[in-house]
Coordinates of C-alpha atoms and ligand atoms in Angstrom, one line a residue:
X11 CA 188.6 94.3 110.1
X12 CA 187.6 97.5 112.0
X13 CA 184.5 97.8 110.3
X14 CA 182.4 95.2 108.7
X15 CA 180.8 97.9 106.0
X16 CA 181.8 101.3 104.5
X17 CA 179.6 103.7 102.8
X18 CA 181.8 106.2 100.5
X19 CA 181.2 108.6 98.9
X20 CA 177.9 109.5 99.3
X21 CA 175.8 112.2 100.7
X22 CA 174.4 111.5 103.6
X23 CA 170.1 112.7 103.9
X24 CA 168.5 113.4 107.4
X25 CA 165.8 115.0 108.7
X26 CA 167.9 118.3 109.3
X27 CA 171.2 118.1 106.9
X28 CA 172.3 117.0 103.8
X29 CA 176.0 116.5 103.5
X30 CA 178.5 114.5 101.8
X31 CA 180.2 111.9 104.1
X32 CA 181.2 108.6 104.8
X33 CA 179.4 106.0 106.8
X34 CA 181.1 102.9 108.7
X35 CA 179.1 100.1 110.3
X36 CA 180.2 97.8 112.6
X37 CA 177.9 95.0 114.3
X38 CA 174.8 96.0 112.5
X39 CA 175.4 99.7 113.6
X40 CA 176.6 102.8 112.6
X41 CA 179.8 103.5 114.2
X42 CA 181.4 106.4 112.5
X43 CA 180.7 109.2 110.0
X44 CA 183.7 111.0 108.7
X45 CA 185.4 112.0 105.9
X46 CA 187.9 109.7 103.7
X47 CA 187.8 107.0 105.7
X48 CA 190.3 104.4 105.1
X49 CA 188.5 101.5 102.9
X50 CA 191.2 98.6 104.2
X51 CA 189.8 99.3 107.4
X52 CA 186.4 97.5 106.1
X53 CA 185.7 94.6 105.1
X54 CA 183.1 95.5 102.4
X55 CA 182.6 98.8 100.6
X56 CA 180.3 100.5 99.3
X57 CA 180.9 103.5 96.6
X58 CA 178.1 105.7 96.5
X59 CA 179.0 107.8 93.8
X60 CA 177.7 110.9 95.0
X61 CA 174.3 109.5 95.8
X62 CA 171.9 110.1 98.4
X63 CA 172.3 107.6 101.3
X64 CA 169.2 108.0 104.2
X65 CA 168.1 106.1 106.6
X66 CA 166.1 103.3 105.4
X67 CA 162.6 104.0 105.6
X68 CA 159.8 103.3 108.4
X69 CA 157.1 102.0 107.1
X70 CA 154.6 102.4 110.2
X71 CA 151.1 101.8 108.7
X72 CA 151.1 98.1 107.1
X73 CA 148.8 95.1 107.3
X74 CA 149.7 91.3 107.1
X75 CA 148.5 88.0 107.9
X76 CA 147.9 87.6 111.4
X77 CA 146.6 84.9 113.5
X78 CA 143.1 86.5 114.1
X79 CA 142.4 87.6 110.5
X80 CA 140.5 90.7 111.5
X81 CA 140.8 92.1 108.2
X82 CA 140.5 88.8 105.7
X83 CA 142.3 86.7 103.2
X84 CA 145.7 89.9 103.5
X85 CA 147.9 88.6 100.7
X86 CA 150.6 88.9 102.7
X87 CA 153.0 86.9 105.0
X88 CA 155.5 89.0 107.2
X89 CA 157.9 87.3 105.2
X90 CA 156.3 88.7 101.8
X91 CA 155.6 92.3 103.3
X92 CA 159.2 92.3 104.8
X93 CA 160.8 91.2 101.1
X94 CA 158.5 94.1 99.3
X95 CA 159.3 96.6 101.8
X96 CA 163.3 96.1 101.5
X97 CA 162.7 96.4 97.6
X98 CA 161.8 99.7 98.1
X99 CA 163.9 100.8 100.5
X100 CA 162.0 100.2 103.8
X101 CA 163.9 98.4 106.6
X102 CA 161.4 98.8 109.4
X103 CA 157.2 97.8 109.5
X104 CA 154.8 98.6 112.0
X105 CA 151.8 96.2 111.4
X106 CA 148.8 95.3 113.6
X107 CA 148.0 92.9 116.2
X108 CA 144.4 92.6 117.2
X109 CA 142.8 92.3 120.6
X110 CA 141.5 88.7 121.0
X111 CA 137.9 89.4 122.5
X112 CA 138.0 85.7 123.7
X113 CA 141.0 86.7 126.3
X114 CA 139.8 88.5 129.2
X115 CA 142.2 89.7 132.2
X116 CA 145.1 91.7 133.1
X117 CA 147.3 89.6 130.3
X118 CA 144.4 89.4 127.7
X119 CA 146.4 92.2 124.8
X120 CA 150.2 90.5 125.6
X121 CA 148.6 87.8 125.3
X122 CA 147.2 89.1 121.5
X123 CA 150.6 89.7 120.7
X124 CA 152.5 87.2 121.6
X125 CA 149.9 84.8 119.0
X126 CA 151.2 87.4 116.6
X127 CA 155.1 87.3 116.9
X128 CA 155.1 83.4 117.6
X129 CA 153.5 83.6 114.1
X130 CA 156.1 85.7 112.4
X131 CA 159.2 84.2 114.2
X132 CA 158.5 81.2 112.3
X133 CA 158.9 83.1 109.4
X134 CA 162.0 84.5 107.4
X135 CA 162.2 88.3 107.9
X136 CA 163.9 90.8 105.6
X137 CA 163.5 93.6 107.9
X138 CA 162.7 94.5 111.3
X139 CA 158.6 94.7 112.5
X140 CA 157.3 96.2 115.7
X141 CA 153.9 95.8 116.1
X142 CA 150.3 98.2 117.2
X143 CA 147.2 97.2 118.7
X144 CA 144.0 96.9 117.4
X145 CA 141.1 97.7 120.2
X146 CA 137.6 96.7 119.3
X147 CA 136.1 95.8 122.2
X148 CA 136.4 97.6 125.8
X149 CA 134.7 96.8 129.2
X150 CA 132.4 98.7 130.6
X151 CA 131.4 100.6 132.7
X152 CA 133.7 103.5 131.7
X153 CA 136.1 103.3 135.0
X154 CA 136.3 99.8 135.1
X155 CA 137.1 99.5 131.4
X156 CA 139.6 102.0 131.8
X157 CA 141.2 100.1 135.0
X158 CA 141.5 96.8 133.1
X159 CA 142.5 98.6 130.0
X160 CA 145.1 100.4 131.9
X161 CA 146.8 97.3 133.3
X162 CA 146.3 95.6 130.2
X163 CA 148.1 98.1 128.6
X164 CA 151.1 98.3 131.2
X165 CA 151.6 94.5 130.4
X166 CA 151.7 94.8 127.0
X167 CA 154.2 97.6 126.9
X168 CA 156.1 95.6 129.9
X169 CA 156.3 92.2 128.3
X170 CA 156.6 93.3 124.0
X171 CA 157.4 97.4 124.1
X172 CA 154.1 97.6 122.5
X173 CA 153.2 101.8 122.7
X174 CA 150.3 102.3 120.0
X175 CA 146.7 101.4 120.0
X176 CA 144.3 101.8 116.9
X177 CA 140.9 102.3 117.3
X178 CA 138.2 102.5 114.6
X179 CA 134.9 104.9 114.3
X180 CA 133.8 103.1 110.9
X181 CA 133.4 99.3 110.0
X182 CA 131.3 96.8 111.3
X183 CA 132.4 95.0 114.3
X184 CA 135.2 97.3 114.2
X185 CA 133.2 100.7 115.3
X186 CA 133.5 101.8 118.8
X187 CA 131.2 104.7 120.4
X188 CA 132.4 108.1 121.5
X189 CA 131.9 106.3 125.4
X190 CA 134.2 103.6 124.3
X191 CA 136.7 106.0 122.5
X192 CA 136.8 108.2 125.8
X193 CA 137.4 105.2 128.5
X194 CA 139.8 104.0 125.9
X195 CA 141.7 107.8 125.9
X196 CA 141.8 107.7 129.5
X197 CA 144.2 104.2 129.8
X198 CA 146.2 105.5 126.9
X199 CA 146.6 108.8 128.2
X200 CA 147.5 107.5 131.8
X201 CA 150.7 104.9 130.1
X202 CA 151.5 107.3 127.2
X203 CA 150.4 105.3 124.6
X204 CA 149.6 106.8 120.8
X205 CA 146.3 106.5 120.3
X206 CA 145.9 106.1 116.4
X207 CA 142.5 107.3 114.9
X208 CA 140.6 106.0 111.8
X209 CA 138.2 108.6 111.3
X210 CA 135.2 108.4 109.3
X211 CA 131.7 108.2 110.6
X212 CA 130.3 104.9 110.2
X213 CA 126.9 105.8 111.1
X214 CA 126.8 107.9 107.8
X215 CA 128.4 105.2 105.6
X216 CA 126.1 102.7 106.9
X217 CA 123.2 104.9 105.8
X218 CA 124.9 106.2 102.3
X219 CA 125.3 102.1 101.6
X220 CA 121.2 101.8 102.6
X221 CA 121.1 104.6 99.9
X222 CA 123.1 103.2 97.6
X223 CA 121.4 100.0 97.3
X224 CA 117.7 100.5 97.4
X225 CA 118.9 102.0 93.9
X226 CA 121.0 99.7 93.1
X227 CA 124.2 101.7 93.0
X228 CA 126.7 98.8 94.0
X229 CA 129.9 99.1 91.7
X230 CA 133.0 99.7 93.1
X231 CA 132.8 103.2 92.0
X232 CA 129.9 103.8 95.0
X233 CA 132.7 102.7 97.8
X234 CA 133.7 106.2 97.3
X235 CA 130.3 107.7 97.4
X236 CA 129.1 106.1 100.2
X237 CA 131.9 108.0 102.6
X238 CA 132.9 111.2 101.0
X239 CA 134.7 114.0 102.3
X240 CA 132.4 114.9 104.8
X241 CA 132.7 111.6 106.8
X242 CA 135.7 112.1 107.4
X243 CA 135.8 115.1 108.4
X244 CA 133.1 115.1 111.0
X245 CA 134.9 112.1 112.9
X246 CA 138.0 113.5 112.7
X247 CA 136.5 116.9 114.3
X248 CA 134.7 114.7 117.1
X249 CA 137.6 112.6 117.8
X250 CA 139.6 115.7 118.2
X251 CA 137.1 116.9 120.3
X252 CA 136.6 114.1 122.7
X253 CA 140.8 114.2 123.1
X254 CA 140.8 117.5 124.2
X255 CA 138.3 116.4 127.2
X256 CA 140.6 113.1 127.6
X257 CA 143.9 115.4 127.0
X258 CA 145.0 112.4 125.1
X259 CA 147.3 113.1 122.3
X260 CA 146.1 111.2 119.0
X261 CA 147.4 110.7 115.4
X262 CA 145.2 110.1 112.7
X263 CA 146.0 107.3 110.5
X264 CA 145.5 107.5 106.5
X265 CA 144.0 111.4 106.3
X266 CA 142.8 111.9 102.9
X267 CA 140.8 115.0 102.6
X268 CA 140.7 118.7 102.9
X269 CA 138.4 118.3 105.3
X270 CA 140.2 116.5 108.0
X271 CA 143.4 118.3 107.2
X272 CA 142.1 121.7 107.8
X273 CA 140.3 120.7 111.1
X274 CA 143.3 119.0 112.2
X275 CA 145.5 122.3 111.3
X276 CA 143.0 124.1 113.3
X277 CA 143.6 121.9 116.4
X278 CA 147.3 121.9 115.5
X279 CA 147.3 125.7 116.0
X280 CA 145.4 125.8 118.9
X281 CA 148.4 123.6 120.9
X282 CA 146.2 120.6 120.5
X283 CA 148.4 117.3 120.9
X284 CA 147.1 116.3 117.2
X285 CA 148.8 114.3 115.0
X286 CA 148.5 112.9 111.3
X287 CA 149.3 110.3 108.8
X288 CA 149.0 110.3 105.0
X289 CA 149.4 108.2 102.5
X290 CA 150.9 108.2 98.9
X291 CA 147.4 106.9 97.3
X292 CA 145.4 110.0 98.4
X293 CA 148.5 112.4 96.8
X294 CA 148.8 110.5 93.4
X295 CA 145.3 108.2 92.7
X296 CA 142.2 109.7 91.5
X297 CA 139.1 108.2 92.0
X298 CA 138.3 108.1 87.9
X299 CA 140.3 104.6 88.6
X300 CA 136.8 103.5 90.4
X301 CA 134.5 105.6 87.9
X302 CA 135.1 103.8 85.0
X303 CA 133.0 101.1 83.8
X304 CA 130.5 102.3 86.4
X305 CA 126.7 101.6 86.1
X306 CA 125.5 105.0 84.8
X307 CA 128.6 105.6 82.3
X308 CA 127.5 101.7 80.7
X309 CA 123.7 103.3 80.7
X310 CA 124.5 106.4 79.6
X311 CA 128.5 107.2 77.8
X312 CA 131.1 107.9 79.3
X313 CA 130.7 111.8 81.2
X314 CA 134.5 112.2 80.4
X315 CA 136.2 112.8 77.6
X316 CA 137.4 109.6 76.9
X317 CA 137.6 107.5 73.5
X318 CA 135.8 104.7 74.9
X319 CA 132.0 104.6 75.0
X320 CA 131.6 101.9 77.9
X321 CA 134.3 104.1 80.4
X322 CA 137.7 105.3 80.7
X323 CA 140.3 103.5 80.2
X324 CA 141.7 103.4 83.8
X325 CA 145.4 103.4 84.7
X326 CA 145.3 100.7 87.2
X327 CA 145.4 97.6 85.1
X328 CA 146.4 94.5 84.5
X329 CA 146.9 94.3 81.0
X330 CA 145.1 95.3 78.2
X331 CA 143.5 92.1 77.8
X332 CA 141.6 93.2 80.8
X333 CA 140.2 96.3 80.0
X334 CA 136.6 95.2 79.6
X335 CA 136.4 94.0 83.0
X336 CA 134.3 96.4 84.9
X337 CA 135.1 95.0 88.4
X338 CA 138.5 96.3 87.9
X339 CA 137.7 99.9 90.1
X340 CA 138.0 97.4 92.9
X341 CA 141.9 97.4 92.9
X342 CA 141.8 100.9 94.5
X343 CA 138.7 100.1 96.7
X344 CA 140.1 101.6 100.3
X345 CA 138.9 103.6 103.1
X346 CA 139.2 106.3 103.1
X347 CA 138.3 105.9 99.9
X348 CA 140.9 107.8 96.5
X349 CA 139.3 111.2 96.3
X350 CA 138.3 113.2 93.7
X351 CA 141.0 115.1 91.9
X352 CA 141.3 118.4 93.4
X353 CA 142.0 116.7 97.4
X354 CA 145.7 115.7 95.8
X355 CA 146.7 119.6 96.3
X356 CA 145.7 119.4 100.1
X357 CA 147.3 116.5 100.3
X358 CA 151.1 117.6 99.2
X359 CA 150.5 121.1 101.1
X360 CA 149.8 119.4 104.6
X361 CA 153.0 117.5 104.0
X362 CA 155.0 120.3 103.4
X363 CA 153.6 122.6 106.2
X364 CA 154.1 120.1 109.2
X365 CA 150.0 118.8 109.5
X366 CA 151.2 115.6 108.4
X367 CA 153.6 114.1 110.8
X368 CA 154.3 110.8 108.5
X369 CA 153.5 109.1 105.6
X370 CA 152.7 105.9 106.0
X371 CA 151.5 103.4 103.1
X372 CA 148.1 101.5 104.3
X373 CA 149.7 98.8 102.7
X374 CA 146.7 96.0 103.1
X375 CA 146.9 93.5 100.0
X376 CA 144.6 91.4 98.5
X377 CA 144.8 89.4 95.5
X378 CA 142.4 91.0 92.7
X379 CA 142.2 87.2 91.1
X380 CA 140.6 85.7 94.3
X381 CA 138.2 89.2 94.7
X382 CA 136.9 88.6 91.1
X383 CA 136.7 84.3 90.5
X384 CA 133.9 84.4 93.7
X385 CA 136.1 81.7 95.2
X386 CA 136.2 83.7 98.5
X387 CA 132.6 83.7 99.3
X388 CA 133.7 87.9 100.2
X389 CA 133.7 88.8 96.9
X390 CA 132.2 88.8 93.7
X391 CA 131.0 85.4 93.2
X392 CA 127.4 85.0 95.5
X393 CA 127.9 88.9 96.7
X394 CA 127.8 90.1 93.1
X395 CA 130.6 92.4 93.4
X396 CA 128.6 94.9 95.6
X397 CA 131.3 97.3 97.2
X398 CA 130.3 96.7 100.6
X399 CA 131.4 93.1 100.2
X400 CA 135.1 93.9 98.7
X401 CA 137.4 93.9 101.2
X402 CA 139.4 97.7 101.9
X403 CA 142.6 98.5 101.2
X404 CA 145.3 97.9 98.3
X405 CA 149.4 97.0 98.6
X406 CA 152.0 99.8 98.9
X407 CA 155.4 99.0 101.4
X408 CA 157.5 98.7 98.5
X409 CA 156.5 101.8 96.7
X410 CA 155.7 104.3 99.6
X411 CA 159.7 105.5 99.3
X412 CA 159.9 105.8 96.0
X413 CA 156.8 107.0 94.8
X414 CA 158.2 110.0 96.9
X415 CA 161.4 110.5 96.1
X416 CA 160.0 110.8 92.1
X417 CA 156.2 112.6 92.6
X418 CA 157.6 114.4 96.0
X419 CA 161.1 115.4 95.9
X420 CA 162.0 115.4 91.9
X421 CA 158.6 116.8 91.1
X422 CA 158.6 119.5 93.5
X423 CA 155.9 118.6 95.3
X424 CA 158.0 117.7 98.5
X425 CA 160.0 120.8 99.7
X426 CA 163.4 118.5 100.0
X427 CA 164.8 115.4 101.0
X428 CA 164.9 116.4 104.3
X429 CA 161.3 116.3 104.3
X430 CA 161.1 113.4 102.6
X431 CA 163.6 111.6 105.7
X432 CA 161.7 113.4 107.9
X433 CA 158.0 112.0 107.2
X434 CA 159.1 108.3 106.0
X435 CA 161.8 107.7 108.1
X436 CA 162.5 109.9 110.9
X437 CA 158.9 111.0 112.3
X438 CA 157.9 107.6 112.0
X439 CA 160.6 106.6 114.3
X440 CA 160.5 109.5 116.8
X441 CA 156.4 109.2 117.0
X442 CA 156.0 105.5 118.0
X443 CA 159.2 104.9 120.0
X444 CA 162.1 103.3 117.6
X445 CA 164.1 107.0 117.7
X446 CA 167.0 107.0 117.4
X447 CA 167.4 103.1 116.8
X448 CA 165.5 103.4 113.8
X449 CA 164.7 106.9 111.3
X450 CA 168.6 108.5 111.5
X451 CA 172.3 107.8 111.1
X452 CA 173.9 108.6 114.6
X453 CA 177.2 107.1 115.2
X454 CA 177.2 105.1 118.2
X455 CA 173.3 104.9 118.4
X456 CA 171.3 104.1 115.0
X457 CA 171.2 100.9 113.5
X458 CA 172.7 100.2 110.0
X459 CA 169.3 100.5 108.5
X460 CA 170.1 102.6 105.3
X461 CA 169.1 103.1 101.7
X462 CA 171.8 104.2 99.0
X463 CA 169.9 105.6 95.9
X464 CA 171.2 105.7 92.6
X465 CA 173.1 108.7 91.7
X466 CA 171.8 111.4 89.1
X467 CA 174.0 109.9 86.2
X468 CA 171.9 108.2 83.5
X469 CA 174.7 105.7 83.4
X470 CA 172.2 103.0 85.2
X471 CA 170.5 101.4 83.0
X472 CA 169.4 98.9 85.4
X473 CA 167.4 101.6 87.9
X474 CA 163.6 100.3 87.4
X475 CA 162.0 103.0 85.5
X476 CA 158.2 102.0 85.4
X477 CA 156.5 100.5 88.2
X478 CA 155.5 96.7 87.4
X479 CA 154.0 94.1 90.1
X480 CA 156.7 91.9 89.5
X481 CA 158.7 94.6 90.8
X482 CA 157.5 94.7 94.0
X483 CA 158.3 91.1 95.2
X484 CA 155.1 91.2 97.1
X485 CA 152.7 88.6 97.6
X486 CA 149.9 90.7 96.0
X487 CA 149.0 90.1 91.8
X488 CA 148.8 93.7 91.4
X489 CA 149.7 97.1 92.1
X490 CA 147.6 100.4 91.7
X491 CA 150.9 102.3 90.3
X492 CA 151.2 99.9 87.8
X493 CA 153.5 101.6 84.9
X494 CA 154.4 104.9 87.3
X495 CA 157.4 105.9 85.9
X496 CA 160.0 106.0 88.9
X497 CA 163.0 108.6 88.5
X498 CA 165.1 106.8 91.2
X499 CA 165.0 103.4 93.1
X500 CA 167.1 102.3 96.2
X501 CA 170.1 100.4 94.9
X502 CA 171.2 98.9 98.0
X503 CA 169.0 98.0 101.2
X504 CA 170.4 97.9 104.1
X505 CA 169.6 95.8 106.9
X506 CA 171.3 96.2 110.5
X507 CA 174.3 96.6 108.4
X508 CA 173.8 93.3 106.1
X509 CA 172.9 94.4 102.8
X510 CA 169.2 92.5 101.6
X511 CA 169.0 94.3 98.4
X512 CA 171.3 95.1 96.0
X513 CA 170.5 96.7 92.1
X514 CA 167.4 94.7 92.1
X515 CA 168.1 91.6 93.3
X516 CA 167.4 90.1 97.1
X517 CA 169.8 89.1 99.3
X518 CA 168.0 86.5 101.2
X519 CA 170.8 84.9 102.8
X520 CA 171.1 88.4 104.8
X521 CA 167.5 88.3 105.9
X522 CA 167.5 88.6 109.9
X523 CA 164.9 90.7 110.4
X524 CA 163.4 90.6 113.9
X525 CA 160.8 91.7 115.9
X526 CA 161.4 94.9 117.8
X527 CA 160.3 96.2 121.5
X528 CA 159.1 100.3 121.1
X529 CA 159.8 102.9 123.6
X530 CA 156.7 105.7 124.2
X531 CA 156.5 108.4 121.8
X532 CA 158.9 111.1 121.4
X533 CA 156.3 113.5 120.3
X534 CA 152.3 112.3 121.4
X535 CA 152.7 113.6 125.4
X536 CA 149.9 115.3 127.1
X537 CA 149.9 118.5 127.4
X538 CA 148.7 118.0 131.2
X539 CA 146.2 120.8 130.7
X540 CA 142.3 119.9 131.9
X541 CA 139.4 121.5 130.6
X542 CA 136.6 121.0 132.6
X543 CA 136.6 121.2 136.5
X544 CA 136.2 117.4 136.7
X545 CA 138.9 116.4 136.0
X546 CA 138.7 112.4 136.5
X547 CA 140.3 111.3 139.2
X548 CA 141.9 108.3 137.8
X549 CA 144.0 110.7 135.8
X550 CA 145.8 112.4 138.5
X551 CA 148.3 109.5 138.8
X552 CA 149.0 110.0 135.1
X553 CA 152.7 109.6 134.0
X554 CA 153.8 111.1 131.1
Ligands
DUC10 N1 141.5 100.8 105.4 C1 141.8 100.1 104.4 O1 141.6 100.6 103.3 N2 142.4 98.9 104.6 C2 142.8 98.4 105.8 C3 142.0 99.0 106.9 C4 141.6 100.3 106.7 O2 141.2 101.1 107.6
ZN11 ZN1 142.1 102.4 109.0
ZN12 ZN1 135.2 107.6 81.3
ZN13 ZN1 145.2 100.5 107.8

């Protein structure tokens, strides 16, 4: 046949237009978008009836298992996070590798890599994955570092089309100085990598845990007391600030307050190469999740109006067997951490008004049943369930797309569905290198990576209409949107033209996902301005 797939009848969603079309794929790629286009030409088809069909979604902000473990016991396998991304209409990931201190030379972060996608080769992908780097550790003095990170870097964009590196300013073992974050801005700047941002001050946590402790304070409601607002804010301020030394363009990963947003709108305005990423958890969760059950509400009654003397009754939950258990804040322990109700607000507006470039899900999983038995010697068991010991982060691939289609587009808080393609699918793509591969539907050039939604019609009874963890096909035992009701759902995933999901059910025969090299960013390029007189020299060879 001429074409392998045809997509009628819908109406196709990008970043810029919204039109009713039809798509054929040929080869895993789009190859024509017209209108009636002849169905015996095909060899399957698709009838959209009048649904939205965009392209599927870029998920660029997801943890899973990886060879070094930097960040624990993750609940998922590439092959799980693949499978729960498809289910919610995501067809690409962008997960982490992490620098292997015990690797030194020239090949030492390809090297990294390569431990990482041996790994996942072995592994059966539903989707495509393209990988960042984590940086913890960088040689000094500042212009050596920079040299070895520089050819380091080269390599690793050389040998696996690796373009982004994350850095952290919070977390143990993870925290590098403003010295380390400045030689490390100069060998990103110089091979026009992204340099992604996790901005909080760990200085001040560190001393807001100290706090915490000597009173005893240790639930998992203080997570979010030990790093409020403020810690965000000031390290996102300084790590602007030590970028527009380094004219190094940066992107801040999971931006959660008002804070950070407006300092990063400021910078923005000024024609500062400033980037941002949100995620849905700080526009939908509110940190009452982590205040019931908490110390001083068992002392003292509940300080909300709730019917329950002991606490709230907290929407992330198991099942109502399970409502006594006061460890159960812990499900939504992440950093940053959910914010107090009146961030959400911020939160929406930054995404409509360009601050936010993507939305991205910080999907990082771990299993609530292993935090609470003690069993991982992390947890509660010998740590008593002090927050300092639970490990950060919560599971979200599979819900990031449509958590925003309902709470975004349907409910108004999203302008359109243009916005929504743009910050989950296409800015995602054009930012770290996959555009126009990945994040549109050009004819000749994008992959077949598309979502059809289900149309407006209430004739569907199967659409999921509440969020359950079964749902989700991930390898994590809960979800923080438990019982979210959902006003659409992707009813086919598709994969390099294959479909992998269809009205709820997996395809896994069609699962060929595969690892995928990135080009440099589209939008993070200098600006090739320098603001002090010395300039270092090292940077005058700078490519961009
Ligand atoms: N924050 C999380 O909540 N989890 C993963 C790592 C991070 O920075
Ligand atoms: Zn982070
Ligand atoms: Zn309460
Ligand atoms: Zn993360």
């Amino acid at each position: 046949s001429t074409y392998d797939l045809l997509i009628v009848n819908g109406t196709i969603v990008t970043a810029s237009d919204v039109y009713p079309a039809d798509i054929a794929i040929k080869d895993g790629k789009v190859v024509l978008i017209g209108s009636a286009l002849d169905p015996t030409l095909a060899k399957e088809v698709i009838d959209a009836e009048g649904a939205y069909v965009t392209p599927g979604g870029i998920d660029a902000h997801v943890h899973v298992d990886e060879p070094l473990k930097l960040l624990g016991p993750v609940a998922d396998t590439m092959e799980e996070a693949t499978r729960s991304a498809v289910a919610g209409g995501t067809t690409t990931v962008i997960t982490f590798a992490t620098q292997d201190k015990s690797i030194t030379g020239p090949a030492a972060l390809s090297d990294s890599v390569k431990a990482n996608v041996d790994l996942y080769e072995t592994q059966k992908l539903y989707c495509d994955y393209a990988l960042h780097l984590i940086l913890f550790h960088i040689e000094k003095p500042s212009t050596q570092g920079s040299r070895l990170l520089d050819l380091q870097l080269a390599n690793v964009y050389s040998t696996y089309g690796v373009s982004s590196v994350k850095i952290f300013m919070t977390y143990p073992g993870l925290q590098i100085s403003d010295y380390d974050i400045l030689t490390t801005m100069q060998a990103t700047r110089k091979n026009g990598f992204t340099t992604m941002i996790h901005a909080e001050n760990g200085d001040m946590v560190k001393w807001m845990i100290e706090q915490l402790e000597e009173q005893n304070l240790t639930s998992p409601y203080f997570h979010g007391i030990s790093r409020p607002t403020v810690v965000e804010g000031e390290a996102t301020n300084r790590a602007i600030v030590l970028a527009k030394m380094m004219d190094t363009p940066i992107l801040f990963v999971h931006v959660s307050s008002p804070e950070a947003i407006d300092t990063i709108r400021s910078a923005q305005t000024k024609g500062l190469k400033v980037f941002a990423e949100t995620c849905p958890q700080y526009a939908l969760l509110s940190d009452i999740e982590t205040k019931c059950h908490h110390e001083l509400e068992q002392q003292n009654g509940c300080s909300n109006a709730c019917s329950n003397a002991k606490g709230h009754e907290p929407n992330v939950k198991l099942n109502p067997d399970e409502f006594d258990d006061d460890f159960i804040g812990a499900k939504t322990i992440c950093s940053p951490p959910i914010r107090p109700d009146h961030c959400r607000e911020s939160v929406w507006k930054a995404m409509n008004n360009g601050t936010f470039t993507i939305v991205g899900s910080d999907h990082c999983a771990y299993k609530y049943y292993d935090k609470t038995s003690g069993k991982l010697d992390a947890f509660k068991g010998d740590k008593n369930g002090e927050f300092k010991y639970i490990p950060n982060g919560m599971p979200g691939v599979c819900t990031r797309m449509p958590l925003l289609f309902d709470y975004g587009v349907m409910q108004g808080n999203l302008a359109n569905m243009m916005k929504f393609v743009e910050l989950q699918c296409t800015n995602p793509a054009k930012v770290y290198g996959l555009y126009p591969k990945k994040g549109s539907v050009l004819p000749g050039v994008s992959d077949a990576d598309l979502v059809v939604w289900y149309p407006s019609s209430n004739e569907y009874e199967k659409k999921p209409k509440v969020v359950t963890n079964k749902l989700l096909v991930h390898g994590c035992d809960y979800t923080p949107f438990e019982g979210y009701q959902i006003g659409n759902w992707p009813r086919f995933t598709i994969v390099k033209g294959k479909i992998v999901y269809r009205e709820g059910e997996l395809i896994e025969e069609n699962a060929k996902g595969s690892y995928v090299k990135r080009e440099k960013s589209k939008l993070c390029t200098p600006n090739n301005e320098w603001v002090t007189e010395l300039r270092p020299s090292y940077q005058k060879e700078a490519n961009n």
